[in-house]
Amino acid sequence: MPTVSMTVNGKAASGDAEPRTLLVHFLRETLGLTGTHVGCDTSQCGACVVHVDGKSVKSCTMLAVQANGAEVTTIEGLANGELHPMQAAFREHHGLQCGFCTPGMVMSAIDLVRHNATPSESDIREWLEGNICRCTGYHNIVKAIQAGAQAMKG
Ligand code: FES
Ligand code: FES
């Protein structure tokens, strides 16, 4: 079985992975980073979004071996003593209910703001096309992301 090595949340991480092992399973089961969720088996829900080399990626659509040597950030890597501004905005604006979709929403939202520092409501709704929430109706998620974008400027 090949050994896969990557930098995860700023630390070197490695483990054995079969060639067919998905990145999400490597993160959750080999590295124990269970904040990245699996909500579907069809690459639709976005609960598994992480950053690979700075870009948001559905980690159920990528093999662990494809991330060999990459810089990976998961939801666990965002808070640095205090919540990341986007996490704080989701809490402040009630951008979650059950929270299952939230790690993927937050990781996607941060990537959006890196591309577009002041996203409009329609920018956010379009960007989140690949992230499904079964609870909130999305309205508060949009508000949270707009507030998070403002806070990230600071
Ligand atoms: S678990 Fe990856 S998109 Fe649903
Ligand atoms: S808060 Fe429950 S799925 Fe989004």
Coordinates of N, CA and C and ligand atoms in Angstrom, one line a residue:
M1 N 0.9 -1.2 0.0 CA 0.0 0.0 0.0 C 0.9 1.3 0.0
P2 N 0.7 2.2 -0.9 CA 1.5 3.4 -0.9 C 1.4 4.2 0.4
T3 N 2.5 4.9 0.7 CA 2.4 5.9 1.8 C 2.2 7.3 1.2
V4 N 1.2 8.0 1.7 CA 0.8 9.3 1.2 C 1.3 10.3 2.3
S5 N 1.9 11.4 1.8 CA 2.4 12.4 2.7 C 1.9 13.7 2.3
M6 N 1.5 14.5 3.2 CA 1.0 15.9 2.8 C 1.1 16.8 4.1
T7 N 1.0 18.1 3.8 CA 0.9 19.0 5.0 C -0.5 19.3 5.3
V8 N -1.0 19.0 6.5 CA -2.4 19.2 6.8 C -2.5 20.1 8.0
N9 N -3.1 21.2 7.7 CA -3.3 22.3 8.8 C -1.9 22.7 9.3
G10 N -1.0 22.8 8.4 CA 0.4 23.3 8.8 C 1.3 22.3 9.3
K11 N 0.9 21.0 9.5 CA 1.8 20.0 10.0 C 1.9 18.8 9.0
A12 N 3.1 18.3 9.0 CA 3.4 17.1 8.2 C 2.5 15.9 8.6
A13 N 1.9 15.3 7.7 CA 1.0 14.1 8.0 C 1.3 13.1 6.9
S14 N 1.3 11.8 7.4 CA 1.4 10.7 6.4 C 0.7 9.5 6.9
G15 N 0.4 8.6 5.9 CA -0.2 7.4 6.3 C -0.3 6.5 5.1
D16 N -0.6 5.2 5.3 CA -0.8 4.3 4.2 C -2.2 4.5 3.6
A17 N -2.3 4.5 2.3 CA -3.6 4.6 1.6 C -3.6 3.7 0.3
E18 N -4.6 3.0 0.2 CA -4.8 2.2 -1.0 C -4.9 3.2 -2.2
P19 N -4.6 2.8 -3.4 CA -4.7 3.8 -4.5 C -6.1 4.3 -4.7
R20 N -7.1 3.5 -4.2 CA -8.5 3.9 -4.4 C -9.1 4.8 -3.3
T21 N -8.3 5.0 -2.2 CA -8.7 5.7 -1.0 C -9.0 7.2 -1.4
L22 N -10.2 7.6 -1.0 CA -10.5 9.0 -1.3 C -9.9 9.9 -0.2
L23 N -9.6 11.1 -0.6 CA -9.0 12.1 0.3 C -9.8 12.2 1.6
V24 N -11.1 12.3 1.4 CA -12.0 12.5 2.6 C -11.8 11.4 3.6
H25 N -11.7 10.2 3.1 CA -11.6 9.0 4.0 C -10.2 9.0 4.6
F26 N -9.2 9.4 3.9 CA -7.8 9.5 4.5 C -7.8 10.5 5.6
L27 N -8.5 11.7 5.4 CA -8.5 12.7 6.4 C -9.3 12.2 7.6
R28 N -10.4 11.6 7.4 CA -11.3 11.3 8.5 C -10.7 10.0 9.3
E29 N -10.4 9.0 8.5 CA -10.1 7.7 9.1 C -8.6 7.5 9.4
T30 N -7.8 8.0 8.6 CA -6.3 7.8 8.8 C -5.8 8.9 9.7
L31 N -6.2 10.1 9.5 CA -5.7 11.2 10.3 C -6.6 11.6 11.4
G32 N -7.9 11.1 11.4 CA -8.8 11.4 12.5 C -9.4 12.8 12.5
L33 N -9.4 13.4 11.3 CA -9.9 14.8 11.2 C -11.4 14.7 10.7
T34 N -12.2 14.4 11.7 CA -13.6 14.1 11.3 C -14.5 15.4 11.2
G35 N -13.9 16.5 11.2 CA -14.7 17.8 10.9 C -15.1 17.8 9.5
T36 N -14.4 17.2 8.6 CA -14.8 17.1 7.2 C -15.8 16.0 7.0
H37 N -17.0 16.3 6.6 CA -18.1 15.4 6.6 C -18.3 14.7 5.2
V38 N -19.0 13.6 5.3 CA -19.5 12.9 4.0 C -21.0 12.9 4.1
G39 N -21.6 13.7 3.1 CA -23.0 13.8 3.1 C -23.7 13.1 2.0
C40 N -22.9 12.6 1.0 CA -23.6 12.0 -0.1 C -22.5 11.0 -0.7
D41 N -22.9 10.3 -1.7 CA -21.9 9.5 -2.4 C -22.0 9.9 -3.9
T42 N -22.3 11.1 -4.2 CA -22.5 11.5 -5.6 C -21.8 12.8 -5.9
S43 N -20.9 13.3 -5.0 CA -20.2 14.5 -5.3 C -21.1 15.8 -5.4
Q44 N -22.2 15.8 -4.7 CA -23.2 16.9 -4.8 C -23.2 17.8 -3.6
C45 N -23.0 17.2 -2.4 CA -23.5 18.0 -1.2 C -22.5 19.0 -0.7
G46 N -21.2 18.8 -0.9 CA -20.2 19.8 -0.5 C -19.8 19.8 1.0
A47 N -20.4 18.8 1.7 CA -20.0 18.7 3.1 C -18.5 18.4 3.3
C48 N -17.9 17.9 2.3 CA -16.5 17.4 2.4 C -15.5 18.4 1.9
V49 N -15.9 19.6 1.7 CA -15.0 20.6 1.0 C -13.8 20.9 2.0
V50 N -12.6 20.8 1.4 CA -11.4 21.3 2.1 C -10.6 22.1 1.1
H51 N -9.5 22.7 1.6 CA -8.6 23.4 0.7 C -7.4 22.6 0.3
V52 N -7.1 22.5 -0.9 CA -5.9 21.8 -1.4 C -5.1 22.8 -2.2
D53 N -3.9 23.1 -1.7 CA -3.1 24.1 -2.3 C -3.9 25.4 -2.5
G54 N -4.7 25.7 -1.5 CA -5.4 27.0 -1.4 C -6.7 27.1 -2.2
K55 N -7.1 26.0 -2.8 CA -8.4 26.0 -3.5 C -9.4 25.1 -2.9
S56 N -10.6 25.4 -2.9 CA -11.6 24.5 -2.3 C -11.9 23.4 -3.3
V57 N -11.9 22.2 -2.6 CA -12.0 20.9 -3.4 C -13.0 20.0 -2.6
K58 N -13.9 19.3 -3.3 CA -14.7 18.3 -2.7 C -13.8 17.1 -2.5
S59 N -13.5 16.8 -1.2 CA -12.5 15.8 -0.9 C -13.0 14.4 -1.2
C60 N -14.2 14.3 -1.5 CA -14.7 13.0 -2.0 C -14.6 12.8 -3.5
T61 N -14.0 13.8 -4.1 CA -13.8 13.6 -5.6 C -12.4 13.5 -5.9
M62 N -11.5 13.4 -4.9 CA -10.1 13.4 -5.1 C -9.5 12.2 -4.4
L63 N -8.6 11.5 -5.0 CA -7.9 10.4 -4.3 C -6.8 10.9 -3.3
A64 N -6.6 10.2 -2.3 CA -5.6 10.6 -1.3 C -4.2 10.7 -2.0
V65 N -4.0 9.8 -2.9 CA -2.6 9.8 -3.6 C -2.5 11.0 -4.4
Q66 N -3.6 11.6 -4.9 CA -3.5 12.8 -5.7 C -3.1 14.0 -4.9
A67 N -3.3 13.9 -3.6 CA -3.0 15.0 -2.7 C -1.6 14.8 -2.1
N68 N -0.9 13.8 -2.6 CA 0.5 13.6 -2.1 C 1.3 14.8 -2.3
G69 N 2.0 15.3 -1.3 CA 2.8 16.5 -1.4 C 2.1 17.8 -1.3
A70 N 0.7 17.8 -1.2 CA -0.1 19.0 -1.2 C -0.2 19.7 0.2
E71 N -0.6 20.9 0.2 CA -1.0 21.6 1.4 C -2.5 21.5 1.6
V72 N -2.9 20.9 2.6 CA -4.4 20.7 2.8 C -4.8 21.4 4.1
T73 N -5.9 22.1 3.9 CA -6.5 22.8 5.1 C -7.9 22.2 5.3
T74 N -8.2 21.8 6.5 CA -9.5 21.3 6.9 C -10.1 22.3 7.9
I75 N -11.4 22.1 8.2 CA -12.1 23.0 9.1 C -11.3 23.1 10.4
E76 N -10.6 22.0 10.8 CA -9.9 22.0 12.1 C -8.7 23.0 12.1
G77 N -8.3 23.3 10.8 CA -7.1 24.2 10.7 C -7.4 25.7 10.7
L78 N -8.7 26.0 10.8 CA -9.0 27.5 10.7 C -8.9 28.3 11.9
A79 N -9.4 27.7 13.0 CA -9.3 28.5 14.3 C -7.9 28.6 14.8
N80 N -7.5 29.8 15.2 CA -6.2 30.0 15.7 C -6.3 30.7 17.1
G81 N -6.6 29.9 18.0 CA -6.9 30.5 19.4 C -8.3 31.0 19.5
E82 N -8.8 31.6 18.4 CA -10.2 32.0 18.3 C -10.7 31.6 17.0
L83 N -12.1 31.7 16.8 CA -12.7 31.3 15.6 C -12.2 32.1 14.4
H84 N -12.0 31.5 13.3 CA -11.8 32.3 12.0 C -13.0 33.2 11.9
P85 N -12.7 34.4 11.3 CA -13.8 35.4 11.1 C -15.1 34.8 10.4
M86 N -14.8 33.9 9.5 CA -16.0 33.3 8.8 C -16.7 32.3 9.7
Q87 N -16.0 31.6 10.5 CA -16.7 30.7 11.5 C -17.5 31.6 12.5
A88 N -16.9 32.7 12.9 CA -17.6 33.6 13.9 C -18.8 34.2 13.3
A89 N -18.7 34.5 12.0 CA -19.9 35.1 11.3 C -21.0 34.1 11.2
F90 N -20.7 32.8 10.9 CA -21.8 31.8 10.9 C -22.4 31.7 12.2
R91 N -21.7 31.7 13.3 CA -22.3 31.7 14.6 C -23.1 32.9 14.9
E92 N -22.6 34.0 14.6 CA -23.3 35.3 14.9 C -24.6 35.4 14.1
H93 N -24.6 35.0 12.9 CA -25.8 35.2 12.0 C -26.6 33.9 11.8
H94 N -26.4 33.0 12.7 CA -27.3 31.8 12.7 C -27.2 31.1 11.4
G95 N -26.0 31.0 10.8 CA -25.8 30.3 9.5 C -25.8 28.8 9.6
L96 N -26.3 28.3 10.7 CA -26.3 26.8 10.8 C -27.5 26.4 11.7
Q97 N -27.9 25.2 11.4 CA -28.8 24.6 12.4 C -28.2 23.2 12.9
C98 N -28.4 22.2 12.1 CA -27.7 20.9 12.6 C -26.2 21.0 12.5
G99 N -25.7 21.8 11.6 CA -24.3 22.0 11.4 C -23.6 21.0 10.5
F100 N -24.3 20.0 10.0 CA -23.7 19.0 9.2 C -23.0 19.6 7.9
C101 N -23.6 20.5 7.3 CA -23.1 21.1 6.1 C -22.0 22.2 6.4
T102 N -22.0 22.6 7.6 CA -21.2 23.9 7.9 C -19.7 23.8 7.6
P103 N -19.0 22.7 7.9 CA -17.6 22.8 7.6 C -17.4 23.0 6.1
G104 N -18.1 22.4 5.3 CA -18.0 22.6 3.8 C -18.4 24.0 3.4
M105 N -19.5 24.5 4.0 CA -19.9 25.8 3.7 C -18.9 26.9 4.1
V106 N -18.3 26.7 5.2 CA -17.3 27.7 5.7 C -16.0 27.6 4.8
M107 N -15.6 26.4 4.4 CA -14.4 26.3 3.6 C -14.7 26.8 2.2
S108 N -15.9 26.6 1.7 CA -16.2 27.2 0.3 C -16.3 28.7 0.4
A109 N -16.9 29.2 1.5 CA -17.1 30.6 1.6 C -15.7 31.3 1.7
I110 N -14.8 30.8 2.4 CA -13.5 31.4 2.5 C -12.8 31.4 1.1
D111 N -12.9 30.4 0.4 CA -12.4 30.4 -1.0 C -13.0 31.5 -1.8
L112 N -14.4 31.6 -1.7 CA -15.1 32.6 -2.5 C -14.5 34.0 -2.1
V113 N -14.3 34.3 -0.8 CA -13.9 35.6 -0.4 C -12.5 35.9 -0.9
R114 N -11.7 34.8 -1.0 CA -10.3 35.0 -1.5 C -10.4 35.5 -3.0
H115 N -11.4 35.0 -3.7 CA -11.6 35.4 -5.1 C -12.3 36.8 -5.2
N116 N -13.2 37.0 -4.3 CA -14.1 38.2 -4.4 C -14.4 38.7 -3.0
A117 N -13.7 39.8 -2.7 CA -13.7 40.3 -1.3 C -15.0 40.8 -0.8
T118 N -15.9 41.2 -1.8 CA -17.2 41.7 -1.4 C -18.3 41.1 -2.3
P119 N -18.5 39.8 -2.0 CA -19.5 39.1 -2.9 C -20.9 39.6 -2.6
S120 N -21.7 39.7 -3.7 CA -23.1 40.1 -3.6 C -23.9 38.8 -3.2
E121 N -25.1 39.0 -2.9 CA -26.0 37.9 -2.6 C -26.0 36.9 -3.7
S122 N -26.1 37.4 -5.0 CA -26.2 36.4 -6.1 C -24.8 35.8 -6.3
D123 N -23.7 36.5 -6.1 CA -22.4 35.8 -6.2 C -22.3 34.6 -5.2
I124 N -22.8 34.9 -4.0 CA -22.7 33.8 -2.9 C -23.6 32.7 -3.3
R125 N -24.8 33.0 -3.7 CA -25.8 31.9 -4.1 C -25.2 31.0 -5.2
E126 N -24.6 31.7 -6.2 CA -24.0 31.0 -7.3 C -22.8 30.1 -6.9
W127 N -22.0 30.7 -6.0 CA -20.8 30.0 -5.6 C -21.2 28.8 -4.8
L128 N -22.2 28.9 -4.0 CA -22.7 27.8 -3.1 C -23.5 26.7 -3.9
E129 N -23.6 26.8 -5.2 CA -24.3 25.8 -5.9 C -23.9 24.4 -5.6
G130 N -22.7 24.2 -5.2 CA -22.2 22.8 -4.9 C -22.2 22.5 -3.5
N131 N -22.9 23.3 -2.7 CA -23.0 23.0 -1.2 C -24.5 23.0 -0.9
I132 N -24.9 21.8 -0.3 CA -26.3 21.7 0.0 C -26.5 21.7 1.5
C133 N -27.6 22.5 1.9 CA -28.0 22.5 3.3 C -29.4 22.1 3.4
R134 N -29.7 21.1 4.2 CA -31.1 20.7 4.3 C -31.9 21.4 5.4
C135 N -31.3 22.3 6.1 CA -31.9 22.9 7.3 C -32.3 24.3 7.1
T136 N -31.4 25.2 6.7 CA -31.5 26.6 7.0 C -32.3 27.4 5.9
G137 N -32.5 26.9 4.7 CA -33.0 27.7 3.7 C -32.1 28.7 3.1
Y138 N -30.8 28.6 3.5 CA -29.7 29.4 2.9 C -29.7 30.8 3.3
H139 N -30.8 31.4 3.7 CA -30.8 32.9 3.8 C -29.7 33.4 4.8
N140 N -29.7 32.7 6.0 CA -28.7 33.1 7.0 C -27.3 32.7 6.6
I141 N -27.2 31.7 5.8 CA -25.8 31.4 5.3 C -25.3 32.5 4.5
V142 N -26.2 33.1 3.6 CA -25.8 34.2 2.7 C -25.4 35.4 3.6
K143 N -26.2 35.7 4.6 CA -25.9 36.8 5.5 C -24.6 36.6 6.2
A144 N -24.4 35.4 6.7 CA -23.1 35.1 7.4 C -21.9 35.3 6.5
I145 N -22.0 34.9 5.3 CA -20.9 35.0 4.4 C -20.6 36.4 4.1
Q146 N -21.6 37.2 3.9 CA -21.4 38.6 3.6 C -20.7 39.3 4.9
A147 N -21.2 38.9 6.0 CA -20.5 39.5 7.3 C -19.1 38.9 7.4
G148 N -18.9 37.7 7.1 CA -17.6 37.1 7.2 C -16.6 37.7 6.2
A149 N -17.1 38.0 5.1 CA -16.3 38.7 4.1 C -15.8 40.0 4.6
Q150 N -16.7 40.8 5.2 CA -16.4 42.1 5.8 C -15.3 41.9 6.9
A151 N -15.6 40.9 7.7 CA -14.6 40.7 8.9 C -13.3 40.2 8.4
M152 N -13.2 39.5 7.3 CA -11.9 39.0 6.8 C -11.1 40.1 6.2
K153 N -11.7 41.2 5.8 CA -10.9 42.4 5.4 C -10.1 43.0 6.5
G154 N -10.7 42.9 7.7 CA -10.0 43.4 8.9 C -8.8 42.5 9.3
Ligands
FES1 S1 -19.5 14.0 0.4 FE1 -18.4 15.1 -1.1 S2 -19.9 16.2 -2.2 FE2 -21.1 15.0 -0.7
FES2 S1 -27.3 23.2 8.9 FE1 -28.2 21.2 8.7 S2 -27.6 20.7 6.7 FE2 -27.0 22.7 6.9

